[in-house]
mmCIF file of C-alpha atoms and ligand atoms in Angstrom:
data_model
loop_
_atom_site.group_PDB
_atom_site.id
_atom_site.type_symbol
_atom_site.label_atom_id
_atom_site.label_comp_id
_atom_site.label_asym_id
_atom_site.label_seq_id
_atom_site.Cartn_x
_atom_site.Cartn_y
_atom_site.Cartn_z
ATOM 1 C CA MET A 30 -23.495 -3.142 7.573
ATOM 2 C CA LYS A 31 -23.812 -6.835 6.818
ATOM 3 C CA ASP A 32 -20.628 -7.414 4.849
ATOM 4 C CA THR A 33 -18.423 -5.172 6.966
ATOM 5 C CA LEU A 34 -15.310 -7.118 7.965
ATOM 6 C CA ILE A 35 -13.260 -4.471 9.769
ATOM 7 C CA LYS A 36 -14.561 -1.737 12.021
ATOM 8 C CA VAL A 37 -12.024 0.702 13.395
ATOM 9 C CA ASP A 38 -13.376 3.320 15.727
ATOM 10 C CA ASN A 39 -11.225 6.264 16.782
ATOM 11 C CA ILE A 40 -8.097 4.305 17.704
ATOM 12 C CA LYS A 41 -5.140 5.998 19.343
ATOM 13 C CA LYS A 42 -1.680 4.783 20.280
ATOM 14 C CA SER A 43 1.216 6.602 21.901
ATOM 15 C CA PHE A 44 4.690 5.325 22.672
ATOM 16 C CA LYS A 45 6.819 6.228 25.622
ATOM 17 C CA ILE A 46 10.071 7.711 24.388
ATOM 18 C CA ASN A 47 13.025 7.938 26.733
ATOM 19 C CA LYS A 48 14.090 11.551 26.698
ATOM 20 C CA ARG A 49 17.798 11.756 27.436
ATOM 21 C CA ALA A 50 19.175 14.711 29.212
ATOM 22 C CA ASN A 51 22.474 15.953 27.811
ATOM 23 C CA GLY A 52 25.907 15.405 29.278
ATOM 24 C CA LEU A 53 27.104 13.130 32.044
ATOM 25 C CA PRO A 54 25.189 14.798 34.891
ATOM 26 C CA GLY A 55 21.984 14.472 32.881
ATOM 27 C CA HIS A 56 22.855 10.893 32.111
ATOM 28 C CA ILE A 57 23.267 10.087 35.767
ATOM 29 C CA ALA A 58 20.099 11.946 36.681
ATOM 30 C CA ASN A 59 18.295 9.862 34.076
ATOM 31 C CA LEU A 60 19.299 6.667 35.819
ATOM 32 C CA PHE A 61 17.355 7.703 38.869
ATOM 33 C CA VAL A 62 14.474 9.666 37.426
ATOM 34 C CA PRO A 63 14.042 8.650 33.799
ATOM 35 C CA LYS A 64 12.394 11.331 31.731
ATOM 36 C CA TYR A 65 9.778 10.194 29.277
ATOM 37 C CA GLU A 66 7.914 11.813 26.518
ATOM 38 C CA MET A 67 4.805 10.371 24.882
ATOM 39 C CA ARG A 68 4.834 10.233 21.117
ATOM 40 C CA LYS A 69 1.491 9.946 19.356
ATOM 41 C CA ALA A 70 1.826 7.321 16.633
ATOM 42 C CA VAL A 71 -1.869 6.929 15.828
ATOM 43 C CA ASP A 72 -4.167 9.778 16.723
ATOM 44 C CA GLY A 73 -7.825 8.921 16.197
ATOM 45 C CA ILE A 74 -8.265 6.855 13.059
ATOM 46 C CA ASN A 75 -11.649 5.555 11.833
ATOM 47 C CA PHE A 76 -12.591 3.344 8.921
ATOM 48 C CA GLU A 77 -14.637 0.365 7.867
ATOM 49 C CA ILE A 78 -13.568 -2.243 5.369
ATOM 50 C CA LYS A 79 -15.867 -4.668 3.615
ATOM 51 C CA LYS A 80 -15.220 -8.314 2.837
ATOM 52 C CA GLY A 81 -13.240 -8.711 -0.366
ATOM 53 C CA GLU A 82 -11.877 -5.159 -0.515
ATOM 54 C CA ALA A 83 -8.258 -4.378 -1.388
ATOM 55 C CA VAL A 84 -7.224 -1.250 0.472
ATOM 56 C CA GLY A 85 -3.938 0.572 0.032
ATOM 57 C CA PHE A 86 -2.513 2.186 3.120
ATOM 58 C CA ILE A 87 -0.060 4.986 2.465
ATOM 59 C CA GLY A 88 1.660 7.804 4.310
ATOM 60 C CA SER A 89 5.149 9.158 4.832
ATOM 61 C CA ASN A 90 7.731 7.601 7.186
ATOM 62 C CA GLY A 91 6.455 7.570 10.735
ATOM 63 C CA ALA A 92 2.861 8.360 9.723
ATOM 64 C CA GLY A 93 1.529 5.487 11.833
ATOM 65 C CA LYS A 94 0.870 2.813 9.211
ATOM 66 C CA SER A 95 2.746 -0.075 10.822
ATOM 67 C CA THR A 96 1.387 0.830 14.247
ATOM 68 C CA THR A 97 -2.131 0.658 12.816
ATOM 69 C CA ILE A 98 -1.417 -2.700 11.145
ATOM 70 C CA LYS A 99 -0.021 -4.017 14.426
ATOM 71 C CA MET A 100 -3.176 -2.978 16.259
ATOM 72 C CA LEU A 101 -5.359 -4.530 13.548
ATOM 73 C CA SER A 102 -3.440 -7.783 13.746
ATOM 74 C CA GLY A 103 -3.609 -7.901 17.538
ATOM 75 C CA ILE A 104 0.127 -7.430 18.177
ATOM 76 C CA LEU A 105 -0.485 -4.089 19.894
ATOM 77 C CA TYR A 106 -3.504 -2.881 21.814
ATOM 78 C CA PRO A 107 -4.907 0.599 21.188
ATOM 79 C CA ASP A 108 -4.751 3.091 24.083
ATOM 80 C CA GLU A 109 -8.195 4.303 23.107
ATOM 81 C CA GLY A 110 -10.886 3.345 20.633
ATOM 82 C CA ASN A 111 -12.180 0.038 19.358
ATOM 83 C CA ILE A 112 -11.334 -2.494 16.711
ATOM 84 C CA GLU A 113 -13.668 -5.251 15.633
ATOM 85 C CA ILE A 114 -12.656 -7.667 12.895
ATOM 86 C CA ALA A 115 -14.852 -10.581 11.822
ATOM 87 C CA GLY A 116 -16.513 -10.427 15.229
ATOM 88 C CA PHE A 117 -13.209 -10.503 17.135
ATOM 89 C CA ILE A 118 -11.443 -7.900 19.197
ATOM 90 C CA PRO A 119 -7.919 -8.624 17.925
ATOM 91 C CA TYR A 120 -5.771 -7.837 20.969
ATOM 92 C CA LYS A 121 -8.231 -9.467 23.393
ATOM 93 C CA GLN A 122 -9.023 -12.635 21.477
ATOM 94 C CA ARG A 123 -5.690 -13.023 19.786
ATOM 95 C CA LYS A 124 -5.516 -16.826 19.801
ATOM 96 C CA ALA A 125 -8.864 -17.379 18.116
ATOM 97 C CA TYR A 126 -8.415 -14.350 15.896
ATOM 98 C CA VAL A 127 -5.054 -15.188 14.300
ATOM 99 C CA SER A 128 -6.366 -18.265 12.509
ATOM 100 C CA ASN A 129 -8.434 -15.850 10.394
ATOM 101 C CA ILE A 130 -5.633 -13.542 9.368
ATOM 102 C CA GLY A 131 -2.248 -13.480 7.712
ATOM 103 C CA VAL A 132 0.420 -10.844 8.276
ATOM 104 C CA VAL A 133 3.488 -10.054 6.200
ATOM 105 C CA PHE A 134 6.065 -7.575 7.437
ATOM 106 C CA GLY A 135 8.405 -6.801 4.565
ATOM 107 C CA GLN A 136 11.012 -5.467 6.965
ATOM 108 C CA LYS A 137 11.164 -8.582 9.087
ATOM 109 C CA SER A 138 10.853 -12.252 8.178
ATOM 110 C CA GLN A 139 8.627 -14.457 10.282
ATOM 111 C CA LEU A 140 10.498 -17.528 9.058
ATOM 112 C CA SER A 141 13.344 -19.199 10.856
ATOM 113 C CA TRP A 142 16.693 -17.880 9.651
ATOM 114 C CA ASP A 143 18.416 -21.282 9.720
ATOM 115 C CA LEU A 144 15.670 -23.768 8.931
ATOM 116 C CA PRO A 145 14.833 -24.770 5.382
ATOM 117 C CA ILE A 146 11.688 -22.877 4.294
ATOM 118 C CA ILE A 147 9.724 -26.100 4.042
ATOM 119 C CA ASP A 148 10.535 -26.941 7.681
ATOM 120 C CA SER A 149 9.269 -23.549 8.833
ATOM 121 C CA TYR A 150 6.086 -24.267 6.889
ATOM 122 C CA GLU A 151 5.702 -27.633 8.631
ATOM 123 C CA LEU A 152 6.020 -25.838 11.954
ATOM 124 C CA LEU A 153 3.303 -23.372 10.955
ATOM 125 C CA LYS A 154 1.135 -26.314 9.961
ATOM 126 C CA HIS A 155 1.326 -27.586 13.536
ATOM 127 C CA ILE A 156 1.013 -24.197 15.205
ATOM 128 C CA TYR A 157 -2.111 -23.301 13.231
ATOM 129 C CA LYS A 158 -3.400 -26.897 13.193
ATOM 130 C CA ILE A 159 -3.872 -26.654 9.447
ATOM 131 C CA PRO A 160 -5.788 -29.651 8.066
ATOM 132 C CA TYR A 161 -3.647 -31.915 5.889
ATOM 133 C CA GLU A 162 -5.567 -31.296 2.649
ATOM 134 C CA THR A 163 -5.636 -27.534 3.093
ATOM 135 C CA TYR A 164 -1.913 -27.446 3.784
ATOM 136 C CA GLU A 165 -0.953 -29.657 0.851
ATOM 137 C CA LYS A 166 -3.228 -27.808 -1.555
ATOM 138 C CA ASN A 167 -2.017 -24.354 -0.498
ATOM 139 C CA LEU A 168 1.634 -25.355 -0.437
ATOM 140 C CA LYS A 169 1.423 -26.761 -3.948
ATOM 141 C CA GLN A 170 -0.431 -23.755 -5.313
ATOM 142 C CA PHE A 171 1.764 -21.092 -3.718
ATOM 143 C CA THR A 172 4.973 -22.909 -4.659
ATOM 144 C CA GLU A 173 3.793 -22.801 -8.258
ATOM 145 C CA LEU A 174 2.374 -19.280 -8.323
ATOM 146 C CA LEU A 175 5.350 -17.793 -6.493
ATOM 147 C CA ASP A 176 7.865 -19.973 -8.312
ATOM 148 C CA MET A 177 9.492 -21.246 -5.123
ATOM 149 C CA SER A 178 10.441 -24.833 -5.941
ATOM 150 C CA SER A 179 14.109 -23.993 -6.582
ATOM 151 C CA PHE A 180 14.693 -22.600 -3.081
ATOM 152 C CA ILE A 181 12.086 -24.151 -0.789
ATOM 153 C CA GLU A 182 14.669 -26.514 0.721
ATOM 154 C CA GLN A 183 17.035 -23.646 1.546
ATOM 155 C CA PRO A 184 17.144 -21.610 4.747
ATOM 156 C CA VAL A 185 16.161 -17.924 4.692
ATOM 157 C CA ARG A 186 19.735 -16.781 5.237
ATOM 158 C CA GLN A 187 20.666 -18.116 1.792
ATOM 159 C CA LEU A 188 17.831 -16.417 -0.086
ATOM 160 C CA SER A 189 17.675 -13.210 -2.075
ATOM 161 C CA LEU A 190 15.320 -10.548 -0.727
ATOM 162 C CA GLY A 191 12.747 -11.290 -3.427
ATOM 163 C CA GLN A 192 12.825 -15.015 -2.665
ATOM 164 C CA ARG A 193 12.560 -14.370 1.061
ATOM 165 C CA MET A 194 9.565 -12.103 0.518
ATOM 166 C CA ARG A 195 7.774 -14.729 -1.579
ATOM 167 C CA ALA A 196 8.505 -17.365 1.063
ATOM 168 C CA ASP A 197 7.078 -15.061 3.749
ATOM 169 C CA ILE A 198 3.970 -14.306 1.715
ATOM 170 C CA ALA A 199 3.262 -18.004 1.189
ATOM 171 C CA ALA A 200 3.850 -18.624 4.905
ATOM 172 C CA SER A 201 1.215 -16.066 5.832
ATOM 173 C CA LEU A 202 -1.363 -17.809 3.637
ATOM 174 C CA LEU A 203 -0.850 -21.504 4.414
ATOM 175 C CA HIS A 204 -3.736 -21.591 6.894
ATOM 176 C CA SER A 205 -6.153 -20.051 4.342
ATOM 177 C CA PRO A 206 -6.876 -16.766 6.127
ATOM 178 C CA ASN A 207 -9.616 -14.576 4.679
ATOM 179 C CA LEU A 208 -7.853 -11.342 5.588
ATOM 180 C CA VAL A 209 -4.183 -10.516 4.990
ATOM 181 C CA PHE A 210 -2.154 -7.507 6.102
ATOM 182 C CA PHE A 211 0.825 -6.698 3.915
ATOM 183 C CA ASP A 212 3.181 -4.165 5.482
ATOM 184 C CA GLU A 213 5.618 -3.135 2.735
ATOM 185 C CA PRO A 214 5.880 -6.507 0.974
ATOM 186 C CA THR A 215 7.672 -4.905 -1.977
ATOM 187 C CA ILE A 216 10.280 -2.924 -0.042
ATOM 188 C CA GLY A 217 13.727 -3.071 -1.617
ATOM 189 C CA LEU A 218 12.659 -5.200 -4.577
ATOM 190 C CA ASP A 219 13.365 -4.550 -8.232
ATOM 191 C CA VAL A 220 10.591 -3.841 -10.727
ATOM 192 C CA VAL A 221 10.226 -7.454 -11.855
ATOM 193 C CA ALA A 222 10.096 -8.845 -8.326
ATOM 194 C CA LYS A 223 7.579 -6.168 -7.327
ATOM 195 C CA GLU A 224 5.385 -6.989 -10.284
ATOM 196 C CA ARG A 225 5.374 -10.680 -9.379
ATOM 197 C CA ILE A 226 4.196 -9.871 -5.864
ATOM 198 C CA ARG A 227 1.539 -7.436 -7.083
ATOM 199 C CA GLU A 228 0.218 -10.069 -9.460
ATOM 200 C CA PHE A 229 0.016 -12.602 -6.680
ATOM 201 C CA ILE A 230 -1.748 -10.199 -4.315
ATOM 202 C CA ARG A 231 -4.180 -9.269 -7.072
ATOM 203 C CA TYR A 232 -4.832 -12.959 -7.638
ATOM 204 C CA ILE A 233 -5.598 -13.834 -4.014
ATOM 205 C CA ASN A 234 -7.849 -10.783 -3.730
ATOM 206 C CA ARG A 235 -9.773 -11.161 -6.976
ATOM 207 C CA GLU A 236 -9.846 -14.928 -7.427
ATOM 208 C CA LYS A 237 -9.893 -16.091 -3.825
ATOM 209 C CA GLY A 238 -11.829 -13.151 -2.409
ATOM 210 C CA ILE A 239 -9.248 -12.532 0.334
ATOM 211 C CA THR A 240 -9.516 -9.071 1.882
ATOM 212 C CA ILE A 241 -6.249 -7.168 1.585
ATOM 213 C CA ILE A 242 -4.664 -4.256 3.407
ATOM 214 C CA PHE A 243 -1.514 -3.219 1.615
ATOM 215 C CA THR A 244 1.009 -0.752 3.023
ATOM 216 C CA THR A 245 3.591 0.631 0.644
ATOM 217 C CA HIS A 246 5.569 3.671 -0.458
ATOM 218 C CA ASP A 247 5.246 2.661 -4.083
ATOM 219 C CA MET A 248 2.178 4.148 -5.709
ATOM 220 C CA GLN A 249 2.373 1.600 -8.520
ATOM 221 C CA ASP A 250 1.645 -1.104 -5.938
ATOM 222 C CA ILE A 251 -1.602 0.669 -5.090
ATOM 223 C CA GLU A 252 -2.632 1.446 -8.644
ATOM 224 C CA LYS A 253 -2.125 -2.162 -9.669
ATOM 225 C CA THR A 254 -3.722 -3.963 -6.742
ATOM 226 C CA CYS A 255 -6.089 -1.757 -4.758
ATOM 227 C CA SER A 256 -9.387 -0.103 -5.488
ATOM 228 C CA ARG A 257 -9.412 1.997 -2.344
ATOM 229 C CA LEU A 258 -6.792 4.179 -0.756
ATOM 230 C CA ILE A 259 -6.359 5.383 2.806
ATOM 231 C CA LEU A 260 -3.784 8.106 3.248
ATOM 232 C CA ILE A 261 -2.567 8.837 6.752
ATOM 233 C CA ASP A 262 -0.302 11.557 8.028
ATOM 234 C CA LYS A 263 0.900 12.215 11.588
ATOM 235 C CA GLY A 264 -1.409 9.523 12.936
ATOM 236 C CA LYS A 265 -4.528 10.963 11.302
ATOM 237 C CA LYS A 266 -6.484 9.986 8.231
ATOM 238 C CA LEU A 267 -6.121 12.490 5.392
ATOM 239 C CA TYR A 268 -7.926 10.737 2.587
ATOM 240 C CA ASP A 269 -10.123 7.650 2.232
ATOM 241 C CA ASP A 270 -11.803 6.943 -1.062
ATOM 242 C CA SER A 271 -11.485 5.036 -4.288
ATOM 243 C CA VAL A 272 -8.207 5.183 -6.198
ATOM 244 C CA ASN A 273 -10.074 6.309 -9.302
ATOM 245 C CA GLY A 274 -11.938 8.912 -7.293
ATOM 246 C CA LEU A 275 -8.649 10.401 -6.161
ATOM 247 C CA LEU A 276 -7.449 10.682 -9.725
ATOM 248 C CA GLU A 277 -10.739 12.098 -11.012
ATOM 249 C CA LYS A 278 -11.101 14.577 -8.203
ATOM 250 C CA TYR A 279 -7.576 15.834 -7.876
ATOM 251 C CA SER A 280 -5.881 15.106 -11.125
ATOM 252 C CA THR A 281 -6.992 18.338 -12.716
ATOM 253 C CA GLN A 282 -3.890 19.177 -14.721
ATOM 254 C CA ARG A 283 -3.890 17.579 -18.142
ATOM 255 C CA LYS A 284 -1.556 17.642 -21.080
ATOM 256 C CA LEU A 285 -2.527 17.039 -24.696
ATOM 257 C CA LYS A 286 0.376 16.198 -26.965
ATOM 258 C CA VAL A 287 -0.240 16.829 -30.648
ATOM 259 C CA GLU A 288 1.895 16.133 -33.672
ATOM 260 C CA PHE A 289 0.840 18.362 -36.608
ATOM 261 C CA GLU A 290 1.421 17.726 -40.294
ATOM 262 C CA VAL A 291 3.241 21.045 -40.630
ATOM 263 C CA ASP A 292 4.720 23.578 -38.210
ATOM 264 C CA TYR A 293 1.602 25.706 -37.694
ATOM 265 C CA ASN A 294 1.587 28.971 -35.851
ATOM 266 C CA ILE A 295 -1.211 28.052 -33.401
ATOM 267 C CA GLU A 296 -3.611 30.846 -32.392
ATOM 268 C CA PRO A 297 -3.695 31.441 -28.627
ATOM 269 C CA ILE A 298 -6.404 29.472 -26.776
ATOM 270 C CA GLU A 299 -7.955 30.754 -23.558
ATOM 271 C CA ASN A 300 -6.675 28.988 -20.388
ATOM 272 C CA VAL A 301 -4.317 26.795 -22.387
ATOM 273 C CA VAL A 302 -0.540 26.972 -22.299
ATOM 274 C CA ILE A 303 1.045 25.979 -25.594
ATOM 275 C CA GLU A 304 4.611 24.732 -25.804
ATOM 276 C CA ASN A 305 6.491 24.121 -29.020
ATOM 277 C CA LYS A 306 8.454 20.893 -29.308
ATOM 278 C CA GLU A 307 10.608 19.485 -32.077
ATOM 279 C CA ASN A 308 9.167 17.931 -35.283
ATOM 280 C CA ASN A 309 5.890 19.900 -35.475
ATOM 281 C CA LYS A 310 4.909 18.671 -32.017
ATOM 282 C CA LYS A 311 3.179 20.869 -29.474
ATOM 283 C CA VAL A 312 2.011 20.328 -25.913
ATOM 284 C CA PHE A 313 -1.230 21.900 -24.673
ATOM 285 C CA SER A 314 -1.456 22.155 -20.869
ATOM 286 C CA PHE A 315 -4.665 23.043 -19.086
ATOM 287 C CA SER A 316 -6.902 22.266 -16.134
ATOM 288 C CA ASN A 317 -9.959 20.128 -16.751
ATOM 289 C CA GLN A 318 -11.887 22.553 -14.578
ATOM 290 C CA ASN A 319 -11.949 25.297 -17.164
ATOM 291 C CA VAL A 320 -11.128 23.558 -20.451
ATOM 292 C CA SER A 321 -13.044 20.652 -21.917
ATOM 293 C CA ILE A 322 -10.656 18.238 -23.560
ATOM 294 C CA LYS A 323 -13.299 17.197 -26.097
ATOM 295 C CA SER A 324 -13.873 20.697 -27.398
ATOM 296 C CA LEU A 325 -10.152 21.432 -27.415
ATOM 297 C CA ILE A 326 -9.536 18.389 -29.594
ATOM 298 C CA SER A 327 -12.391 19.106 -31.988
ATOM 299 C CA ASP A 328 -11.323 22.750 -32.217
ATOM 300 C CA LEU A 329 -7.765 21.764 -33.148
ATOM 301 C CA MET A 330 -8.929 19.113 -35.586
ATOM 302 C CA GLY A 331 -11.220 21.623 -37.300
ATOM 303 C CA ARG A 332 -8.401 24.090 -37.888
ATOM 304 C CA TYR A 333 -5.257 22.083 -38.449
ATOM 305 C CA GLU A 334 -4.017 18.864 -40.032
ATOM 306 C CA ILE A 335 -3.115 16.496 -37.228
ATOM 307 C CA LYS A 336 -0.853 13.468 -37.532
ATOM 308 C CA ASP A 337 -1.030 12.059 -34.009
ATOM 309 C CA MET A 338 -2.112 12.978 -30.511
ATOM 310 C CA SER A 339 -2.140 11.642 -26.948
ATOM 311 C CA ILE A 340 -3.507 12.706 -23.579
ATOM 312 C CA GLU A 341 -1.327 12.587 -20.512
ATOM 313 C CA GLU A 342 -3.115 12.315 -17.182
ATOM 314 C CA MET A 343 -1.542 12.986 -13.852
ATOM 315 C CA ASP A 344 -0.627 9.740 -12.140
ATOM 316 C CA ILE A 345 -1.523 8.858 -8.589
ATOM 317 C CA GLU A 346 2.016 9.488 -7.441
ATOM 318 C CA SER A 347 1.970 13.149 -8.395
ATOM 319 C CA VAL A 348 -1.507 13.551 -6.911
ATOM 320 C CA VAL A 349 -0.326 12.166 -3.599
ATOM 321 C CA ARG A 350 2.822 14.291 -3.707
ATOM 322 C CA LYS A 351 0.605 17.336 -4.176
ATOM 323 C CA ILE A 352 -1.497 16.352 -1.179
ATOM 324 C CA TYR A 353 1.636 16.091 0.959
ATOM 325 C CA GLU A 354 2.880 19.419 -0.251
ATOM 326 C CA GLY A 355 -0.424 20.944 0.775
ATOM 327 C CA GLY A 356 -1.285 21.804 -2.802
ATOM 328 C CA ILE A 357 -4.575 19.974 -2.642
ATOM 329 C CA LYS A 358 -7.110 20.627 0.074
ATOM 330 C CA ILE A 359 -8.748 17.473 1.303
ATOM 331 C CA SER A 360 -12.259 18.055 2.530
HETATM 332 N N1 ATP B 20 7.799 0.409 19.505
HETATM 333 C C1 ATP B 20 7.884 1.726 19.393
HETATM 334 N N2 ATP B 20 8.409 2.470 20.373
HETATM 335 C C2 ATP B 20 8.486 3.813 20.283
HETATM 336 N N3 ATP B 20 8.054 4.524 19.219
HETATM 337 C C3 ATP B 20 7.519 3.835 18.202
HETATM 338 C C4 ATP B 20 7.406 2.403 18.220
HETATM 339 N N4 ATP B 20 6.826 2.006 17.062
HETATM 340 C C5 ATP B 20 6.592 3.126 16.365
HETATM 341 N N5 ATP B 20 7.001 4.226 17.021
HETATM 342 C C6 ATP B 20 6.867 5.634 16.568
HETATM 343 O O1 ATP B 20 5.530 5.817 16.149
HETATM 344 C C7 ATP B 20 5.472 6.597 14.962
HETATM 345 C C8 ATP B 20 4.746 5.823 13.873
HETATM 346 O O2 ATP B 20 5.536 4.721 13.492
HETATM 347 P P1 ATP B 20 5.065 3.646 12.412
HETATM 348 O O3 ATP B 20 6.065 2.555 12.421
HETATM 349 O O4 ATP B 20 3.651 3.276 12.671
HETATM 350 O O5 ATP B 20 5.153 4.481 11.062
HETATM 351 P P2 ATP B 20 4.969 4.019 9.552
HETATM 352 O O6 ATP B 20 3.875 4.843 8.972
HETATM 353 O O7 ATP B 20 4.847 2.552 9.475
HETATM 354 O O8 ATP B 20 6.350 4.503 8.900
HETATM 355 P P3 ATP B 20 7.283 3.820 7.773
HETATM 356 O O9 ATP B 20 6.719 4.246 6.460
HETATM 357 O O10 ATP B 20 8.625 4.431 8.026
HETATM 358 O O11 ATP B 20 7.255 2.332 7.984
HETATM 359 C C9 ATP B 20 6.914 6.974 14.657
HETATM 360 O O12 ATP B 20 7.152 8.253 15.174
HETATM 361 C C10 ATP B 20 7.720 5.917 15.365
HETATM 362 O O13 ATP B 20 8.967 6.420 15.735
HETATM 363 MG MG1 MG B 21 5.992 1.035 8.671
#
C-alpha cells in the first residue's frame, strides 16, 4: 500500500531469564552452570499502520507492549520476523532511522537529571543536527502549548511528574519527527495533567499529521486520542480495529433511563429487564441484538407520559475488561 508507514511482519522476541535453583547448593551450582529459561515477550505480532494514523496499544502488564515499541524504535532487534518503517529496518539502520522518529517512555526520562531542561534540549539539537530555524520554531511552540516556560530552566530532579513528562514529550519532538511512540506518557498523572497531554497528542496528530502509537492502561487516553486500537495479550494480538468498531461490535448491553411523570406500573417487555428507581425513574436494560432501542422508546412514549430519558452505552473500558475476562469472543 502506498501510504503504509509501518509494516510489522510476524515479530517475535524472547528474553533469557536466569532461573535460580533454591538453597545454597543450588546457588553454588548456578555459579558454574547457570540455568536459563526463555520467556516469550512478543509471540508473532503483525500489523500495518498508515501515515497519519493514531493507534492505541493496550494490554495487561507484561503483555509485550513495551517490547514491541522497543523493537519498532530500533532499541531491540526481533528474534524473528521483519519490521519496515518509512523504508528503514529500525534495528539495522538505527542512525538514519532515529531522525524520523520520537520516543517517549513515561517510566523513564531521557533528559539529564541534573541539567536544566533547556540545556538538555541544546544537546539534542546537536545530536540530531536540528537546523536552527526548526529548533527555534519547535521550542517556542512546544513551550507554549505545554506551558513549560516556568520550569524550562530547572533540572529534571526539581520537576513534578507532570512537568517532567511534558519536558520529555517536547524533547522527543524537537527534531520534527513524523512518527512518535508514546509508551505510557500519562502514567501516574492526575486527570488534569493527563488531559493536557492527550490534547497535545491529539494536536500533533490531527494538525501536524504526525503518526502516533500510544501505549496506555487508561482507556480514556485511547478514546480521546486514537481512532484505532490494537489489543495484545501474552505477546499475541487479540484485537485490531477501529475504536468505534469495538464499541459498536461488542458494546451490546444498553441501558435506557426514563423519568416518568407518575409512578406507572410498567407492563413487562420481552427481553428487557426493568428496574424501579426513586422519583418515578426506571431503568430498562437490554441487548441491542434482540431489542431495538428506537421501537422501545416509541413504545414507551406511546403508552406513558415521559419527563426525561437518556441512553447509557457501555464504555470502551468495560468492553476491554470483558475481552480480558473472556466474555467476548474475538474472531
Ligand atoms: N529486558 C528484559 N529482560 C527480561 N525479561 C524482559 C525484559 N523486558 C521485558 N521482559 C519480559 O517480557 C514480558 C513483556 O514485557 P513488556 O515490558 O513488553 O510488557 P508491557 O506490555 O509493556 O507491560 P506493562 O504494561 O507492565 O508496561 C514480561 O514478561 C517481561 O517480564
Ligand atoms: Mg510497558
